[in-house]
Amino acid sequence: MKKLKGKLFLIVGPSGVGKGTVIALLKERHPEFDYPISATTREPRLGEKDGVVYHFVTKKKFEQMIKKEDLLEYAIVHNKEYYGTIKEPIIKALEKGKTVIREVDMQGCESILKVFPKENLVSIFLTVPNKQDLIDRILKRGKLPEEEIKRRMQSAEKEFAKGGKICDYQVPSLTGKVAQCVNEVERIIQKETE
Ligand code: 5GP
């Protein structure tokens, strides 16, 4: 592997905290950054196109990717579907010195922290002041079965416990204040890439 010149920024935090929204806004402000696509076995939601945020793949294809070591990390998220960070586009972008932004769950963050050069990695944990905010935001996304909400809240509990300990930065993601959250993430990226 050539020397990595850029930095990979992991955006971490529980479901509903606003990772997708923060990344969408960063993308508008910073088209020069790289926003690689992960693979997942979950079904696309209404309006989600293959190849935009995820490559939607079958379980069989995902397991082939694991075998071929195509993934930097992978995890079963919310005890249900596979999600995995695809290695090649990230390494290529970092070799060119680019700033790379990717969201992962806490398991993904922990795995990447174990294998990735520290000098090329920054983890940012998005937090909310209370659980009810999270539930409200998850519910707003559309009707989810009660089981699914329970599953997401259980994952959230685990993420809160770990996020503060293992991530480099914590940024509050307050309801209705997404711009403030993006400004803070932007400030961290600037500082870390100076
Ligand atoms: P969603 O299905 O709502 O898009 O994402 C569900 C969860 O999977 C989120 O917490 C998200 O951060 C996480 N996730 C998305 N991509 C990846 C990935 O490549 N690896 C891991 N480990 N988690 C991911």
PDB file of N, CA, C and O in Angstrom, residues 2-52:
ATOM      1  N   LYS A   2       0.508   2.223  -0.874  1.00  0.00           N
ATOM      2  CA  LYS A   2       1.252   3.492  -0.863  1.00  0.00           C
ATOM      3  C   LYS A   2       0.953   4.238   0.433  1.00  0.00           C
ATOM      4  O   LYS A   2      -0.021   3.943   1.111  1.00  0.00           O
ATOM      5  N   LYS A   3       1.766   5.264   0.698  1.00  0.00           N
ATOM      6  CA  LYS A   3       1.542   6.023   1.930  1.00  0.00           C
ATOM      7  C   LYS A   3       0.195   6.768   1.842  1.00  0.00           C
ATOM      8  O   LYS A   3      -0.150   7.339   0.804  1.00  0.00           O
ATOM      9  N   LEU A   4      -0.553   6.725   2.930  1.00  0.00           N
ATOM     10  CA  LEU A   4      -1.837   7.428   2.941  1.00  0.00           C
ATOM     11  C   LEU A   4      -1.588   8.880   3.320  1.00  0.00           C
ATOM     12  O   LEU A   4      -0.962   9.162   4.345  1.00  0.00           O
ATOM     13  N   LYS A   5      -2.076   9.792   2.462  1.00  0.00           N
ATOM     14  CA  LYS A   5      -1.808  11.209   2.739  1.00  0.00           C
ATOM     15  C   LYS A   5      -3.027  11.926   3.317  1.00  0.00           C
ATOM     16  O   LYS A   5      -2.896  12.928   3.995  1.00  0.00           O
ATOM     17  N   GLY A   6      -4.208  11.407   2.976  1.00  0.00           N
ATOM     18  CA  GLY A   6      -5.441  12.071   3.434  1.00  0.00           C
ATOM     19  C   GLY A   6      -5.917  11.547   4.771  1.00  0.00           C
ATOM     20  O   GLY A   6      -5.246  10.738   5.412  1.00  0.00           O
ATOM     21  N   LYS A   7      -7.101  12.029   5.176  1.00  0.00           N
ATOM     22  CA  LYS A   7      -7.678  11.558   6.447  1.00  0.00           C
ATOM     23  C   LYS A   7      -9.100  11.040   6.238  1.00  0.00           C
ATOM     24  O   LYS A   7      -9.873  11.627   5.471  1.00  0.00           O
ATOM     25  N   LEU A   8      -9.399   9.963   6.955  1.00  0.00           N
ATOM     26  CA  LEU A   8     -10.745   9.392   6.942  1.00  0.00           C
ATOM     27  C   LEU A   8     -11.483   9.883   8.189  1.00  0.00           C
ATOM     28  O   LEU A   8     -11.015   9.681   9.316  1.00  0.00           O
ATOM     29  N   PHE A   9     -12.619  10.557   7.973  1.00  0.00           N
ATOM     30  CA  PHE A   9     -13.446  11.046   9.079  1.00  0.00           C
ATOM     31  C   PHE A   9     -14.643  10.128   9.220  1.00  0.00           C
ATOM     32  O   PHE A   9     -15.449  10.002   8.284  1.00  0.00           O
ATOM     33  N   LEU A  10     -14.751   9.483  10.370  1.00  0.00           N
ATOM     34  CA  LEU A  10     -15.903   8.613  10.619  1.00  0.00           C
ATOM     35  C   LEU A  10     -16.961   9.416  11.352  1.00  0.00           C
ATOM     36  O   LEU A  10     -16.683  10.022  12.400  1.00  0.00           O
ATOM     37  N   ILE A  11     -18.156   9.430  10.814  1.00  0.00           N
ATOM     38  CA  ILE A  11     -19.276  10.074  11.497  1.00  0.00           C
ATOM     39  C   ILE A  11     -20.063   8.953  12.170  1.00  0.00           C
ATOM     40  O   ILE A  11     -20.584   8.058  11.502  1.00  0.00           O
ATOM     41  N   VAL A  12     -20.099   9.009  13.505  1.00  0.00           N
ATOM     42  CA  VAL A  12     -20.659   7.921  14.294  1.00  0.00           C
ATOM     43  C   VAL A  12     -21.789   8.460  15.167  1.00  0.00           C
ATOM     44  O   VAL A  12     -21.810   9.648  15.507  1.00  0.00           O
ATOM     45  N   GLY A  13     -22.708   7.569  15.537  1.00  0.00           N
ATOM     46  CA  GLY A  13     -23.787   7.999  16.431  1.00  0.00           C
ATOM     47  C   GLY A  13     -25.010   7.153  16.187  1.00  0.00           C
ATOM     48  O   GLY A  13     -25.117   6.520  15.139  1.00  0.00           O
ATOM     49  N   PRO A  14     -25.933   7.131  17.147  1.00  0.00           N
ATOM     50  CA  PRO A  14     -27.091   6.241  17.028  1.00  0.00           C
ATOM     51  C   PRO A  14     -28.031   6.620  15.887  1.00  0.00           C
ATOM     52  O   PRO A  14     -27.990   7.745  15.386  1.00  0.00           O
ATOM     53  N   SER A  15     -28.848   5.658  15.521  1.00  0.00           N
ATOM     54  CA  SER A  15     -29.865   5.873  14.501  1.00  0.00           C
ATOM     55  C   SER A  15     -30.734   7.064  14.901  1.00  0.00           C
ATOM     56  O   SER A  15     -31.138   7.172  16.060  1.00  0.00           O
ATOM     57  N   GLY A  16     -30.985   7.980  13.978  1.00  0.00           N
ATOM     58  CA  GLY A  16     -31.846   9.126  14.256  1.00  0.00           C
ATOM     59  C   GLY A  16     -31.082  10.352  14.719  1.00  0.00           C
ATOM     60  O   GLY A  16     -31.650  11.430  14.858  1.00  0.00           O
ATOM     61  N   VAL A  17     -29.772  10.228  14.929  1.00  0.00           N
ATOM     62  CA  VAL A  17     -29.018  11.361  15.470  1.00  0.00           C
ATOM     63  C   VAL A  17     -28.745  12.421  14.393  1.00  0.00           C
ATOM     64  O   VAL A  17     -28.429  13.570  14.712  1.00  0.00           O
ATOM     65  N   GLY A  18     -28.845  12.025  13.130  1.00  0.00           N
ATOM     66  CA  GLY A  18     -28.678  13.012  12.058  1.00  0.00           C
ATOM     67  C   GLY A  18     -27.410  12.847  11.239  1.00  0.00           C
ATOM     68  O   GLY A  18     -27.002  13.770  10.535  1.00  0.00           O
ATOM     69  N   LYS A  19     -26.808  11.648  11.267  1.00  0.00           N
ATOM     70  CA  LYS A  19     -25.555  11.441  10.515  1.00  0.00           C
ATOM     71  C   LYS A  19     -25.766  11.683   9.021  1.00  0.00           C
ATOM     72  O   LYS A  19     -24.971  12.376   8.380  1.00  0.00           O
ATOM     73  N   GLY A  20     -26.876  11.119   8.490  1.00  0.00           N
ATOM     74  CA  GLY A  20     -27.157  11.248   7.058  1.00  0.00           C
ATOM     75  C   GLY A  20     -27.344  12.705   6.663  1.00  0.00           C
ATOM     76  O   GLY A  20     -26.817  13.160   5.641  1.00  0.00           O
ATOM     77  N   THR A  21     -28.083  13.458   7.491  1.00  0.00           N
ATOM     78  CA  THR A  21     -28.356  14.870   7.199  1.00  0.00           C
ATOM     79  C   THR A  21     -27.064  15.682   7.255  1.00  0.00           C
ATOM     80  O   THR A  21     -26.806  16.527   6.386  1.00  0.00           O
ATOM     81  N   VAL A  22     -26.254  15.416   8.265  1.00  0.00           N
ATOM     82  CA  VAL A  22     -24.981  16.140   8.412  1.00  0.00           C
ATOM     83  C   VAL A  22     -24.100  15.875   7.184  1.00  0.00           C
ATOM     84  O   VAL A  22     -23.523  16.801   6.592  1.00  0.00           O
ATOM     85  N   ILE A  23     -24.050  14.616   6.761  1.00  0.00           N
ATOM     86  CA  ILE A  23     -23.199  14.279   5.614  1.00  0.00           C
ATOM     87  C   ILE A  23     -23.760  14.902   4.326  1.00  0.00           C
ATOM     88  O   ILE A  23     -23.006  15.428   3.507  1.00  0.00           O
ATOM     89  N   ALA A  24     -25.097  14.906   4.184  1.00  0.00           N
ATOM     90  CA  ALA A  24     -25.698  15.517   2.976  1.00  0.00           C
ATOM     91  C   ALA A  24     -25.341  17.010   2.908  1.00  0.00           C
ATOM     92  O   ALA A  24     -25.024  17.533   1.834  1.00  0.00           O
ATOM     93  N   LEU A  25     -25.378  17.702   4.053  1.00  0.00           N
ATOM     94  CA  LEU A  25     -25.041  19.133   4.066  1.00  0.00           C
ATOM     95  C   LEU A  25     -23.546  19.368   3.819  1.00  0.00           C
ATOM     96  O   LEU A  25     -23.163  20.305   3.117  1.00  0.00           O
ATOM     97  N   LEU A  26     -22.734  18.499   4.386  1.00  0.00           N
ATOM     98  CA  LEU A  26     -21.281  18.619   4.149  1.00  0.00           C
ATOM     99  C   LEU A  26     -20.989  18.466   2.652  1.00  0.00           C
ATOM    100  O   LEU A  26     -20.154  19.179   2.095  1.00  0.00           O
ATOM    101  N   LYS A  27     -21.715  17.532   2.040  1.00  0.00           N
ATOM    102  CA  LYS A  27     -21.532  17.254   0.613  1.00  0.00           C
ATOM    103  C   LYS A  27     -21.842  18.495  -0.222  1.00  0.00           C
ATOM    104  O   LYS A  27     -21.156  18.801  -1.185  1.00  0.00           O
ATOM    105  N   GLU A  28     -22.908  19.219   0.198  1.00  0.00           N
ATOM    106  CA  GLU A  28     -23.252  20.463  -0.513  1.00  0.00           C
ATOM    107  C   GLU A  28     -22.150  21.492  -0.337  1.00  0.00           C
ATOM    108  O   GLU A  28     -21.749  22.163  -1.273  1.00  0.00           O
ATOM    109  N   ARG A  29     -21.662  21.621   0.897  1.00  0.00           N
ATOM    110  CA  ARG A  29     -20.642  22.648   1.175  1.00  0.00           C
ATOM    111  C   ARG A  29     -19.275  22.249   0.650  1.00  0.00           C
ATOM    112  O   ARG A  29     -18.469  23.104   0.308  1.00  0.00           O
ATOM    113  N   HIS A  30     -19.001  20.941   0.632  1.00  0.00           N
ATOM    114  CA  HIS A  30     -17.652  20.476   0.275  1.00  0.00           C
ATOM    115  C   HIS A  30     -17.696  19.346  -0.751  1.00  0.00           C
ATOM    116  O   HIS A  30     -17.404  18.189  -0.425  1.00  0.00           O
ATOM    117  N   PRO A  31     -18.004  19.683  -1.993  1.00  0.00           N
ATOM    118  CA  PRO A  31     -17.998  18.622  -3.012  1.00  0.00           C
ATOM    119  C   PRO A  31     -16.594  18.080  -3.273  1.00  0.00           C
ATOM    120  O   PRO A  31     -16.445  17.029  -3.880  1.00  0.00           O
ATOM    121  N   GLU A  32     -15.581  18.797  -2.780  1.00  0.00           N
ATOM    122  CA  GLU A  32     -14.186  18.346  -2.993  1.00  0.00           C
ATOM    123  C   GLU A  32     -13.816  17.168  -2.088  1.00  0.00           C
ATOM    124  O   GLU A  32     -12.835  16.477  -2.338  1.00  0.00           O
ATOM    125  N   PHE A  33     -14.598  16.932  -1.032  1.00  0.00           N
ATOM    126  CA  PHE A  33     -14.325  15.770  -0.181  1.00  0.00           C
ATOM    127  C   PHE A  33     -14.851  14.513  -0.887  1.00  0.00           C
ATOM    128  O   PHE A  33     -15.653  14.587  -1.806  1.00  0.00           O
ATOM    129  N   ASP A  34     -14.401  13.371  -0.384  1.00  0.00           N
ATOM    130  CA  ASP A  34     -14.843  12.102  -0.941  1.00  0.00           C
ATOM    131  C   ASP A  34     -15.902  11.476  -0.030  1.00  0.00           C
ATOM    132  O   ASP A  34     -15.705  11.451   1.190  1.00  0.00           O
ATOM    133  N   TYR A  35     -16.984  10.982  -0.613  1.00  0.00           N
ATOM    134  CA  TYR A  35     -18.072  10.390   0.182  1.00  0.00           C
ATOM    135  C   TYR A  35     -18.316   8.963  -0.331  1.00  0.00           C
ATOM    136  O   TYR A  35     -19.205   8.740  -1.155  1.00  0.00           O
ATOM    137  N   PRO A  36     -17.491   8.004   0.102  1.00  0.00           N
ATOM    138  CA  PRO A  36     -17.609   6.652  -0.447  1.00  0.00           C
ATOM    139  C   PRO A  36     -18.904   5.954  -0.025  1.00  0.00           C
ATOM    140  O   PRO A  36     -19.518   6.323   0.981  1.00  0.00           O
ATOM    141  N   ILE A  37     -19.261   4.978  -0.819  1.00  0.00           N
ATOM    142  CA  ILE A  37     -20.530   4.267  -0.624  1.00  0.00           C
ATOM    143  C   ILE A  37     -20.267   2.932   0.067  1.00  0.00           C
ATOM    144  O   ILE A  37     -19.331   2.228  -0.288  1.00  0.00           O
ATOM    145  N   SER A  38     -21.109   2.607   1.048  1.00  0.00           N
ATOM    146  CA  SER A  38     -20.983   1.310   1.721  1.00  0.00           C
ATOM    147  C   SER A  38     -21.900   0.283   1.070  1.00  0.00           C
ATOM    148  O   SER A  38     -22.753   0.636   0.249  1.00  0.00           O
ATOM    149  N   ALA A  39     -21.722  -0.966   1.456  1.00  0.00           N
ATOM    150  CA  ALA A  39     -22.601  -2.030   0.959  1.00  0.00           C
ATOM    151  C   ALA A  39     -23.531  -2.452   2.089  1.00  0.00           C
ATOM    152  O   ALA A  39     -23.135  -2.437   3.258  1.00  0.00           O
ATOM    153  N   THR A  40     -24.751  -2.781   1.745  1.00  0.00           N
ATOM    154  CA  THR A  40     -25.679  -3.295   2.756  1.00  0.00           C
ATOM    155  C   THR A  40     -26.623  -4.323   2.149  1.00  0.00           C
ATOM    156  O   THR A  40     -26.907  -4.276   0.950  1.00  0.00           O
ATOM    157  N   THR A  41     -27.114  -5.212   3.030  1.00  0.00           N
ATOM    158  CA  THR A  41     -28.111  -6.189   2.579  1.00  0.00           C
ATOM    159  C   THR A  41     -29.527  -5.708   2.879  1.00  0.00           C
ATOM    160  O   THR A  41     -30.480  -6.399   2.564  1.00  0.00           O
ATOM    161  N   ARG A  42     -29.662  -4.502   3.515  1.00  0.00           N
ATOM    162  CA  ARG A  42     -31.040  -4.075   3.810  1.00  0.00           C
ATOM    163  C   ARG A  42     -31.737  -3.613   2.522  1.00  0.00           C
ATOM    164  O   ARG A  42     -31.091  -3.243   1.554  1.00  0.00           O
ATOM    165  N   GLU A  43     -33.072  -3.621   2.560  1.00  0.00           N
ATOM    166  CA  GLU A  43     -33.871  -3.194   1.410  1.00  0.00           C
ATOM    167  C   GLU A  43     -33.735  -1.680   1.254  1.00  0.00           C
ATOM    168  O   GLU A  43     -33.700  -0.963   2.253  1.00  0.00           O
ATOM    169  N   PRO A  44     -33.706  -1.178   0.008  1.00  0.00           N
ATOM    170  CA  PRO A  44     -33.708   0.276  -0.163  1.00  0.00           C
ATOM    171  C   PRO A  44     -35.019   0.862   0.360  1.00  0.00           C
ATOM    172  O   PRO A  44     -36.070   0.236   0.225  1.00  0.00           O
ATOM    173  N   ARG A  45     -34.937   2.047   0.999  1.00  0.00           N
ATOM    174  CA  ARG A  45     -36.175   2.723   1.421  1.00  0.00           C
ATOM    175  C   ARG A  45     -36.730   3.481   0.224  1.00  0.00           C
ATOM    176  O   ARG A  45     -36.031   3.674  -0.776  1.00  0.00           O
ATOM    177  N   LEU A  46     -37.961   3.948   0.381  1.00  0.00           N
ATOM    178  CA  LEU A  46     -38.615   4.685  -0.701  1.00  0.00           C
ATOM    179  C   LEU A  46     -37.722   5.844  -1.150  1.00  0.00           C
ATOM    180  O   LEU A  46     -37.279   6.634  -0.325  1.00  0.00           O
ATOM    181  N   GLY A  47     -37.438   5.916  -2.439  1.00  0.00           N
ATOM    182  CA  GLY A  47     -36.650   7.029  -2.973  1.00  0.00           C
ATOM    183  C   GLY A  47     -35.144   6.798  -2.928  1.00  0.00           C
ATOM    184  O   GLY A  47     -34.391   7.573  -3.505  1.00  0.00           O
ATOM    185  N   GLU A  48     -34.702   5.747  -2.249  1.00  0.00           N
ATOM    186  CA  GLU A  48     -33.261   5.483  -2.192  1.00  0.00           C
ATOM    187  C   GLU A  48     -32.805   4.748  -3.452  1.00  0.00           C
ATOM    188  O   GLU A  48     -33.385   3.722  -3.806  1.00  0.00           O
ATOM    189  N   LYS A  49     -31.781   5.321  -4.090  1.00  0.00           N
ATOM    190  CA  LYS A  49     -31.281   4.683  -5.317  1.00  0.00           C
ATOM    191  C   LYS A  49     -29.993   3.923  -5.034  1.00  0.00           C
ATOM    192  O   LYS A  49     -29.161   4.389  -4.254  1.00  0.00           O
ATOM    193  N   ASP A  50     -29.854   2.790  -5.725  1.00  0.00           N
ATOM    194  CA  ASP A  50     -28.628   2.009  -5.572  1.00  0.00           C
ATOM    195  C   ASP A  50     -27.440   2.845  -6.042  1.00  0.00           C
ATOM    196  O   ASP A  50     -27.524   3.552  -7.044  1.00  0.00           O
ATOM    197  N   GLY A  51     -26.352   2.808  -5.286  1.00  0.00           N
ATOM    198  CA  GLY A  51     -25.136   3.514  -5.710  1.00  0.00           C
ATOM    199  C   GLY A  51     -25.061   4.961  -5.259  1.00  0.00           C
ATOM    200  O   GLY A  51     -24.129   5.673  -5.620  1.00  0.00           O
ATOM    201  N   VAL A  52     -26.029   5.450  -4.490  1.00  0.00           N
ATOM    202  CA  VAL A  52     -25.949   6.841  -4.001  1.00  0.00           C
ATOM    203  C   VAL A  52     -25.361   6.847  -2.581  1.00  0.00           C
ATOM    204  O   VAL A  52     -24.278   7.387  -2.362  1.00  0.00           O
TER     205      VAL A  52
END
